[in-house]
PDB file of C-alpha atoms in Angstrom:
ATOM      1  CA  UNK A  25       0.000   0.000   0.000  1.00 95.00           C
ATOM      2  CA  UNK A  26       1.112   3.254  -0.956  1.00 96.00           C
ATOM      3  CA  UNK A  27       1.562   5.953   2.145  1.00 97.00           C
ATOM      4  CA  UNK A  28       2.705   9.099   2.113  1.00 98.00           C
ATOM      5  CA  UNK A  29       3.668  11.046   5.570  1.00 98.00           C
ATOM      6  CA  UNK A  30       4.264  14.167   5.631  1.00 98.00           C
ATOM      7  CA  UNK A  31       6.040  16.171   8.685  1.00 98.00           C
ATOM      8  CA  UNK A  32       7.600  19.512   9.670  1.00 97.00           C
ATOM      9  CA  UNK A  33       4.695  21.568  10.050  1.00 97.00           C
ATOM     10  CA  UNK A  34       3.500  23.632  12.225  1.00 96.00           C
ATOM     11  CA  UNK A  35       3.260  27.951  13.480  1.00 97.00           C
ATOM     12  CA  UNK A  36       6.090  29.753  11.681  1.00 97.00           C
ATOM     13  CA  UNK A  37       6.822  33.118  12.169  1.00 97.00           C
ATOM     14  CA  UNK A  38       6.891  36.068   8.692  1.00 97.00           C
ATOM     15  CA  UNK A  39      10.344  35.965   7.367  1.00 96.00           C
ATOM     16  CA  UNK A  40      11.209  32.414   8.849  1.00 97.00           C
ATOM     17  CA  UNK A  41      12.248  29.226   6.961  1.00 97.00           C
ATOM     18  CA  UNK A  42      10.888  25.730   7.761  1.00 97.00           C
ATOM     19  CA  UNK A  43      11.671  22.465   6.061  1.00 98.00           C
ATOM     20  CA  UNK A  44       8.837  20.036   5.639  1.00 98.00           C
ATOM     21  CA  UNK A  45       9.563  15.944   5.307  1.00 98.00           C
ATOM     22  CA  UNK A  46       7.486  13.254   3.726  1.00 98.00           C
ATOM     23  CA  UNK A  47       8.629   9.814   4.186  1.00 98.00           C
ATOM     24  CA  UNK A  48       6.926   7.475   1.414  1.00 98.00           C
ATOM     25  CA  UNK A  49       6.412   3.617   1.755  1.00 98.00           C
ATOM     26  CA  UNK A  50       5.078   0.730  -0.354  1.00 97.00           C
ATOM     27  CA  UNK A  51       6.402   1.415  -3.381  1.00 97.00           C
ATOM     28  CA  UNK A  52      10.287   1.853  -4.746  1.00 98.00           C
ATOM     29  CA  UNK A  53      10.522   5.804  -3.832  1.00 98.00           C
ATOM     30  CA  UNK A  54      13.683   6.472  -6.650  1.00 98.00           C
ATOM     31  CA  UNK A  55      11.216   5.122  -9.447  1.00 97.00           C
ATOM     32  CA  UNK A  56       9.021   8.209  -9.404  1.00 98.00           C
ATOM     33  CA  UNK A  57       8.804  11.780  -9.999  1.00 98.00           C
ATOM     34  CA  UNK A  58       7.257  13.436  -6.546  1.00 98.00           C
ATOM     35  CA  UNK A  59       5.593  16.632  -6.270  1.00 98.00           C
ATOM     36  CA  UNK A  60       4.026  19.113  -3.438  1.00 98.00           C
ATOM     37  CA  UNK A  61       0.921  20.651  -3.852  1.00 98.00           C
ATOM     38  CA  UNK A  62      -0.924  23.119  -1.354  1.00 98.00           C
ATOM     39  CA  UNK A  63      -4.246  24.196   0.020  1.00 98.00           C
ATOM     40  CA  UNK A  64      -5.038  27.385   1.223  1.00 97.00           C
ATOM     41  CA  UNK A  65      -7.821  28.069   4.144  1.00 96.00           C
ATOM     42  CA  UNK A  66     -10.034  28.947   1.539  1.00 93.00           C
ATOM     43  CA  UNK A  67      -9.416  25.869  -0.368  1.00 94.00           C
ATOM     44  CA  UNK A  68      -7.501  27.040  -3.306  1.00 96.00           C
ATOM     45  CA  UNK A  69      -5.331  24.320  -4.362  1.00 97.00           C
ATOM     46  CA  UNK A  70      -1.766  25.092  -5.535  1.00 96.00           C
ATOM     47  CA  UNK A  71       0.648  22.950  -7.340  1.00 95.00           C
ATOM     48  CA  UNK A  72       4.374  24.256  -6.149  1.00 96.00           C
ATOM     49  CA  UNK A  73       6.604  21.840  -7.658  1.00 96.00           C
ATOM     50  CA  UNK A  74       8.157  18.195  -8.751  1.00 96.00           C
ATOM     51  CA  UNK A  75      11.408  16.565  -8.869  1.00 98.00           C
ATOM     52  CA  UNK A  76      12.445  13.889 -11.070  1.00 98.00           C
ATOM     53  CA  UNK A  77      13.046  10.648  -9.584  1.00 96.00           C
ATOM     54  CA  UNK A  78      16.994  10.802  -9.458  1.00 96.00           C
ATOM     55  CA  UNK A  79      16.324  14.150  -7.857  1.00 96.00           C
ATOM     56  CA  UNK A  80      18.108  15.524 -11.151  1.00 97.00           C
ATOM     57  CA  UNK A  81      15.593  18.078 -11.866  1.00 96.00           C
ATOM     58  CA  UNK A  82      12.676  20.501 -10.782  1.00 96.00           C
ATOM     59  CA  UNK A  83      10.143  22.588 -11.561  1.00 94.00           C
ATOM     60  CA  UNK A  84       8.822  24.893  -9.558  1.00 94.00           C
ATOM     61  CA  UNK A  85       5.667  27.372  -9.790  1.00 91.00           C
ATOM     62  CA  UNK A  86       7.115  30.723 -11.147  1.00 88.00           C
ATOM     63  CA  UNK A  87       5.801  32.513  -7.841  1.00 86.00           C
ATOM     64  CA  UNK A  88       7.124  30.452  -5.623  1.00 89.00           C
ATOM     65  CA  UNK A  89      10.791  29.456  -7.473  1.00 81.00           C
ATOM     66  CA  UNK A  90      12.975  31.886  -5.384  1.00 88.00           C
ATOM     67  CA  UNK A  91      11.717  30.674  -1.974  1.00 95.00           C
ATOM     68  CA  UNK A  92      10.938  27.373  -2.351  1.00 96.00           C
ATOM     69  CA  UNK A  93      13.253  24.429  -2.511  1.00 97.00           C
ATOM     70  CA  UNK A  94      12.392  20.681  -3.514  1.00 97.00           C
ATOM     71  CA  UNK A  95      14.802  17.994  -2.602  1.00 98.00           C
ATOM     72  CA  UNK A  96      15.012  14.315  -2.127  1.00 98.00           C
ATOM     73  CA  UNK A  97      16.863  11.355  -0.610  1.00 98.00           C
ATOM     74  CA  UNK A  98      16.085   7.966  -2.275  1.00 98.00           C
ATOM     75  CA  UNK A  99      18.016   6.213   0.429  1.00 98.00           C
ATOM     76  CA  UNK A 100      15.477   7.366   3.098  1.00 98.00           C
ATOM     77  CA  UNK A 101      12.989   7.424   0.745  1.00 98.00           C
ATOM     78  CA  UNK A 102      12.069  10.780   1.837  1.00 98.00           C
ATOM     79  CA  UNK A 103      10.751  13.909  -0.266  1.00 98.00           C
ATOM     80  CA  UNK A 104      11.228  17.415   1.802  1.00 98.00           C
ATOM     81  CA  UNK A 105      10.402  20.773   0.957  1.00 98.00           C
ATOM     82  CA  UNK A 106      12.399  24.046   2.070  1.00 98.00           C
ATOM     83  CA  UNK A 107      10.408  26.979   2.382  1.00 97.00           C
ATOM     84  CA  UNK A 108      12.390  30.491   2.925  1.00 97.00           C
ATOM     85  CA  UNK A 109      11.353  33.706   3.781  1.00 96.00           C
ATOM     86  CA  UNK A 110       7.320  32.445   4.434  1.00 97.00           C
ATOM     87  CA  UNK A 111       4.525  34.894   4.323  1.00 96.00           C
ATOM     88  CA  UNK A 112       1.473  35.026   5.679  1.00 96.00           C
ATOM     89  CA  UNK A 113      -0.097  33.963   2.285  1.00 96.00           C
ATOM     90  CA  UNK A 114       2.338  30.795   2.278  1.00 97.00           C
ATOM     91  CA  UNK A 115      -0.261  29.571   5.274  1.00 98.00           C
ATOM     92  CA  UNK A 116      -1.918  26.000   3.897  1.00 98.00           C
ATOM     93  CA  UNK A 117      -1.816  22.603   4.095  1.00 98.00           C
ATOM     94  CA  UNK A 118       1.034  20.930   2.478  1.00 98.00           C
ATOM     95  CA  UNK A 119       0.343  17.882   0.590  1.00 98.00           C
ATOM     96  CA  UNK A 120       2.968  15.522  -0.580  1.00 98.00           C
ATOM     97  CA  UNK A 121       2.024  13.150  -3.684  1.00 98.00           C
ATOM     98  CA  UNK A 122       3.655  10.833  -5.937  1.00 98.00           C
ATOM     99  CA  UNK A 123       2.791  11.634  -9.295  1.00 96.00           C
ATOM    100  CA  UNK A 124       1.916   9.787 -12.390  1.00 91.00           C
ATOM    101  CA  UNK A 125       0.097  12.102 -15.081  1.00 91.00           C
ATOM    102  CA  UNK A 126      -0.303  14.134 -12.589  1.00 93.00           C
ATOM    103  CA  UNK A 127      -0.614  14.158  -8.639  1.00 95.00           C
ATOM    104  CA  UNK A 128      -2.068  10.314  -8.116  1.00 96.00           C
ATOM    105  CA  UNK A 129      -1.320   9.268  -4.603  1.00 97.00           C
ATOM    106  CA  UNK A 130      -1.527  12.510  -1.920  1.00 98.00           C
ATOM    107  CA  UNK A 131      -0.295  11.901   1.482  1.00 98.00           C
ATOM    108  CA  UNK A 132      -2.737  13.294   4.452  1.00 97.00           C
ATOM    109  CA  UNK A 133      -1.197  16.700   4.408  1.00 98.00           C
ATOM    110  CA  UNK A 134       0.818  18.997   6.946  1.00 98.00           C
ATOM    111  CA  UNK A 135      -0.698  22.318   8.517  1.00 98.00           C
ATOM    112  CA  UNK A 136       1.806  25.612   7.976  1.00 98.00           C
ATOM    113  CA  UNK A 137       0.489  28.486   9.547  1.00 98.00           C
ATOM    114  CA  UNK A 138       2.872  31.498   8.989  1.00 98.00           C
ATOM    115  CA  UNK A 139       1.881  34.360  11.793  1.00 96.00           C
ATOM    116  CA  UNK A 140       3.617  36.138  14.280  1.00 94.00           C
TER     117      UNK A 140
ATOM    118  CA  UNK B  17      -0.771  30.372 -17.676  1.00 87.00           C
ATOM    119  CA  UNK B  18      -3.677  28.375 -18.283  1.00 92.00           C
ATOM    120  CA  UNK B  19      -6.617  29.316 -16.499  1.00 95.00           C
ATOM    121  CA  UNK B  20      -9.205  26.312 -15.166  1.00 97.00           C
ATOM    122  CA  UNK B  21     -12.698  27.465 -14.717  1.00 98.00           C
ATOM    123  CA  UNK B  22     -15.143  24.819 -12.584  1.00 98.00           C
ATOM    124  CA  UNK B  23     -18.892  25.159 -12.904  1.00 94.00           C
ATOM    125  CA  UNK B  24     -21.169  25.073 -10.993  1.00 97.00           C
ATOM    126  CA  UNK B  25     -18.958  25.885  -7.687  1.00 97.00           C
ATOM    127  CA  UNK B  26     -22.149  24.056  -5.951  1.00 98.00           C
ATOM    128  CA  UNK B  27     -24.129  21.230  -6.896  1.00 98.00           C
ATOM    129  CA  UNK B  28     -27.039  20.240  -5.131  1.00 98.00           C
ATOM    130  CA  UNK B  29     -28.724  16.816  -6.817  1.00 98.00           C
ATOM    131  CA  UNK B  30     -30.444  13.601  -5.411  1.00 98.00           C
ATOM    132  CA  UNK B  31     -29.289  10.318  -5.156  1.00 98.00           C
ATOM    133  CA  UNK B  32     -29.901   8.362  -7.920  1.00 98.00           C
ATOM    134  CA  UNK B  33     -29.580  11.388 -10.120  1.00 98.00           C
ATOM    135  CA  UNK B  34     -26.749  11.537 -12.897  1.00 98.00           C
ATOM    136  CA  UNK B  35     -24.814  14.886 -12.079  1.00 98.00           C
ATOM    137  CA  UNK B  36     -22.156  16.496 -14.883  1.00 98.00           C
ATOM    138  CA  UNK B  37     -19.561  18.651 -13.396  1.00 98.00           C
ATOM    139  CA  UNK B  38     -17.955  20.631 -15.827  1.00 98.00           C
ATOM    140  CA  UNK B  39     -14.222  22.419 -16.203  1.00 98.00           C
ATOM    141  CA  UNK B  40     -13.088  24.775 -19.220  1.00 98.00           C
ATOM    142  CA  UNK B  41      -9.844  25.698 -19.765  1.00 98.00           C
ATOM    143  CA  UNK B  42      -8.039  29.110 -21.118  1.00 97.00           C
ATOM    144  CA  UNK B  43      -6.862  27.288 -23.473  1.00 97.00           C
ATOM    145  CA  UNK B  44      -6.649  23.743 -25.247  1.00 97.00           C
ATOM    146  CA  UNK B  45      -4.632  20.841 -22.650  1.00 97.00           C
ATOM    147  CA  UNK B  46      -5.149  18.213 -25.242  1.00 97.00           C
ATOM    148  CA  UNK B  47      -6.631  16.003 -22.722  1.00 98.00           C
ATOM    149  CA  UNK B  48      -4.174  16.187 -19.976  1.00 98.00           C
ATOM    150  CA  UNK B  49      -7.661  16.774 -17.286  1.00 98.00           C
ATOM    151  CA  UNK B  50      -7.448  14.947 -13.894  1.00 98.00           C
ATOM    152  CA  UNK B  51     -10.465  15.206 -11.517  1.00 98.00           C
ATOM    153  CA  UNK B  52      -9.584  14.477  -7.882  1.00 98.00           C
ATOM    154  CA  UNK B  53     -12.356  14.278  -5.145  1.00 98.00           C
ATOM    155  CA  UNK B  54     -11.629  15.748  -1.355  1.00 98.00           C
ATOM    156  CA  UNK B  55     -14.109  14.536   0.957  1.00 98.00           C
ATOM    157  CA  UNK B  56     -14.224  16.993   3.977  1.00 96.00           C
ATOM    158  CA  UNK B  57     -11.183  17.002   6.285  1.00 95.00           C
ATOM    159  CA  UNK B  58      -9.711  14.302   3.772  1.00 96.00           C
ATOM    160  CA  UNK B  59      -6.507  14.496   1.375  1.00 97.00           C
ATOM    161  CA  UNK B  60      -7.455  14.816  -2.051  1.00 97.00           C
ATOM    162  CA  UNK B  61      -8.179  11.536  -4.165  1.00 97.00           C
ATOM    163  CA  UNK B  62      -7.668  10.882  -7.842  1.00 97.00           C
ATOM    164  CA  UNK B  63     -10.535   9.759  -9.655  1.00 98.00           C
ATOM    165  CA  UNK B  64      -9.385  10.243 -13.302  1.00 98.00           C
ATOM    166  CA  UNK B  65      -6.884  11.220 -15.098  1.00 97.00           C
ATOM    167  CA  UNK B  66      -5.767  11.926 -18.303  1.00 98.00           C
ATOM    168  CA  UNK B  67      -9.211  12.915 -19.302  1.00 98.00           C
ATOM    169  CA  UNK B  68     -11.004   9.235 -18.985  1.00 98.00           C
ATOM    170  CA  UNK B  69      -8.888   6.911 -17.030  1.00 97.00           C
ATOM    171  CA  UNK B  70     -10.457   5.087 -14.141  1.00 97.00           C
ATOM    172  CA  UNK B  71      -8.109   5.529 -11.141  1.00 96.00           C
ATOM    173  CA  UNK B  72      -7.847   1.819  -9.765  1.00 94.00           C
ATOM    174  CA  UNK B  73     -10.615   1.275  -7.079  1.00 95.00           C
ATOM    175  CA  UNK B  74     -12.747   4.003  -8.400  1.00 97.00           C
ATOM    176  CA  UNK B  75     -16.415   3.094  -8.849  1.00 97.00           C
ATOM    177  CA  UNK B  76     -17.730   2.477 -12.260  1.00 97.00           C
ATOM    178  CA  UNK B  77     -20.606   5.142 -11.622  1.00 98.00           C
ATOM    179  CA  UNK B  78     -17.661   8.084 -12.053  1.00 98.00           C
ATOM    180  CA  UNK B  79     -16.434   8.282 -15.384  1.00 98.00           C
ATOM    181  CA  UNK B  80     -14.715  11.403 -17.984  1.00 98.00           C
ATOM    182  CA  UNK B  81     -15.106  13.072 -21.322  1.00 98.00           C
ATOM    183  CA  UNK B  82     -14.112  16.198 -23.076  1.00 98.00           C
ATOM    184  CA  UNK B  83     -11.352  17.500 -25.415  1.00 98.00           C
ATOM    185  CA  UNK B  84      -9.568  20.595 -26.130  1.00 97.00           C
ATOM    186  CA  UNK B  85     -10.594  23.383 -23.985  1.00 98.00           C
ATOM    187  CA  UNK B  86     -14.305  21.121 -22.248  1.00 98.00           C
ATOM    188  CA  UNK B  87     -14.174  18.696 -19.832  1.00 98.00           C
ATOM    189  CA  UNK B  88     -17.177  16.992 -17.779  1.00 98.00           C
ATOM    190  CA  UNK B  89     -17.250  14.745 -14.539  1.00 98.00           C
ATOM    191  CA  UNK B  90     -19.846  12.511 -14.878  1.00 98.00           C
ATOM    192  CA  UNK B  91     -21.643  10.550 -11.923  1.00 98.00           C
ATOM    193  CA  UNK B  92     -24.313   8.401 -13.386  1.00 98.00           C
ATOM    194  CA  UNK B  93     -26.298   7.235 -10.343  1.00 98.00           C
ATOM    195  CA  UNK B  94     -25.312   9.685  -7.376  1.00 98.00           C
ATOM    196  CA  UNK B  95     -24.527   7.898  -3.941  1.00 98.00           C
ATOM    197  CA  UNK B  96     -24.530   9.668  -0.526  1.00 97.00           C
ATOM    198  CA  UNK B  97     -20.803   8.998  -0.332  1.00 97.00           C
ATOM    199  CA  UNK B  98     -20.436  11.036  -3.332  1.00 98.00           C
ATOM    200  CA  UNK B  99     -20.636  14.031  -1.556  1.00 98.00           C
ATOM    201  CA  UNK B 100     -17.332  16.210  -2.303  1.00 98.00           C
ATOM    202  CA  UNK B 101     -16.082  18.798  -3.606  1.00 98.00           C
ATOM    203  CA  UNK B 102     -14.026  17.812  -6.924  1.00 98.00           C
ATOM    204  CA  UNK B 103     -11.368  19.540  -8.785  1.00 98.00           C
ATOM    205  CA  UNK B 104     -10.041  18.987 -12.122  1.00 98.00           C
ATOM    206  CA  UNK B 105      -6.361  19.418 -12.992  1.00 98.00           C
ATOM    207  CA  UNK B 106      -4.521  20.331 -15.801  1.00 97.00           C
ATOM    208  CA  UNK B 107      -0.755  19.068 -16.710  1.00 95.00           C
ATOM    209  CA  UNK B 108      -0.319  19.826 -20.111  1.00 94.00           C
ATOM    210  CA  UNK B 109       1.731  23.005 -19.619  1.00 87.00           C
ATOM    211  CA  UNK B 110       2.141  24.703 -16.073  1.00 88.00           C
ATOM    212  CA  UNK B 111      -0.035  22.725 -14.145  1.00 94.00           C
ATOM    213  CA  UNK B 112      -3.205  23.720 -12.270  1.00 95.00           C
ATOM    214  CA  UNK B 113      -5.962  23.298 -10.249  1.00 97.00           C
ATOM    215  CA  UNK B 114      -9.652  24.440 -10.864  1.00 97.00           C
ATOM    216  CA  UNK B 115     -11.660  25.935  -8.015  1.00 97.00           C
ATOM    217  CA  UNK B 116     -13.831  23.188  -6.928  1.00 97.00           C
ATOM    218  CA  UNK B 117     -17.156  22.255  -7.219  1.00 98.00           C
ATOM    219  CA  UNK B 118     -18.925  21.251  -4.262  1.00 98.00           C
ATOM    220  CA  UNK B 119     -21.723  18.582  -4.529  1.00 98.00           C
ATOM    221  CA  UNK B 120     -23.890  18.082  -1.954  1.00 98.00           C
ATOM    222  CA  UNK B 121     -27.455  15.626  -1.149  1.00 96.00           C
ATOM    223  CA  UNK B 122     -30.765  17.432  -1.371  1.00 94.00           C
TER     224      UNK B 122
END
């Protein structure tokens, strides 16, 4: 069974960085491009960015490119996402999914809430 | 960037009733439509993708259409588990989400 778990989260100040984890299982992590997507409060979803499975490449959404970093180990199996300088607006639910055409498996999501 | 426009943002139907969701794009995506469905205080859930492709596990009853810039959602025989709210997805170019549409029971 695929599972994605996602970690890090949590109440961030403006201006801060924070580093969010998602550790994937039941399924051979290097063999797929992963991706982060977001939900705001109001339910606007938001696709940030992938990386290729040999963590090789990335693309990132053109707003979010100069504060947002995608990285991954395949020996821990583990996707993460670096967030720098976070704004109030940045405040969402952080989904982790494994993609295929496309997000196709979403983990159960991590709460950021960026406020001072 | 390619704009993805859901209608209606609510649905309201009965069960048993067939129920079209719809999603236009700015521009043609040559089929590259997902539809995910988010129950409430759930992660998101593909249902289809690449236009008509039956996600594994997903009930017949949900199935896709469309081309160029039109999409649909069809439910042919709504359950009460069916209640959502469902986005579609586009990853031909930069990808993106639609706002939602949020079907609910009458």
């Amino acid at each position: 069974e695929v599972q994605l778990v996602e970690s890090g989260g949590g109440l961030v100040q403006p201006g801060a960085s924070l580093k969010l984890s998602c550790v994937a299982s039941g399924f051979t992590f290097s063999d797929y491009w992963m991706s982060w997507v977001r939900q705001t409060p109001g339910k606007t979803m938001e696709w940030i960015g992938d990386i290729k499975y040999d963590g090789s490449y990335t693309n990132y959404a053109p707003s979010l490119k100069n504060r947002f970093t995608i990285s991954r180990d395949n020996a821990k199996s583990t996707l993460y996402l670096q967030m720098s300088n976070v704004r109030s607006e940045d405040t969402a639910t952080y989904y982790c999914t494994r993609e295929y055409y496309g997000p196709h498996y979403w983990g159960q999501g991590v709460m950021v809430t960026v406020s001072s | 960037d390619i704009q993805m426009t859901q209608s209606p943002s609510v649905l309201s139907a009965s069960v048993g009733d067939r129920v079209t969701l719809n999603c236009k794009a700015s521009q043609n995506i040559n089929k590259y439509l997902n539809w995910y469905q988010q129950k409430l205080g759930e992660a998101p859930k593909l249902l289809i993708y690449n236009t008509n492709n039956l996600q594994t596990g997903i009930p017949s009853r949900f199935s896709g259409s469309g081309s160029g810039t039109d999409y649909t959602l069809t439910i042919s025989s709504l359950q009460p588990e069916d209640v959502a709210t469902y986005f579609c997805f586009q990853h031909n170019s930069w990808p993106a989400f639609g706002s939602g549409t949020k079907l609910e029971i009458k």
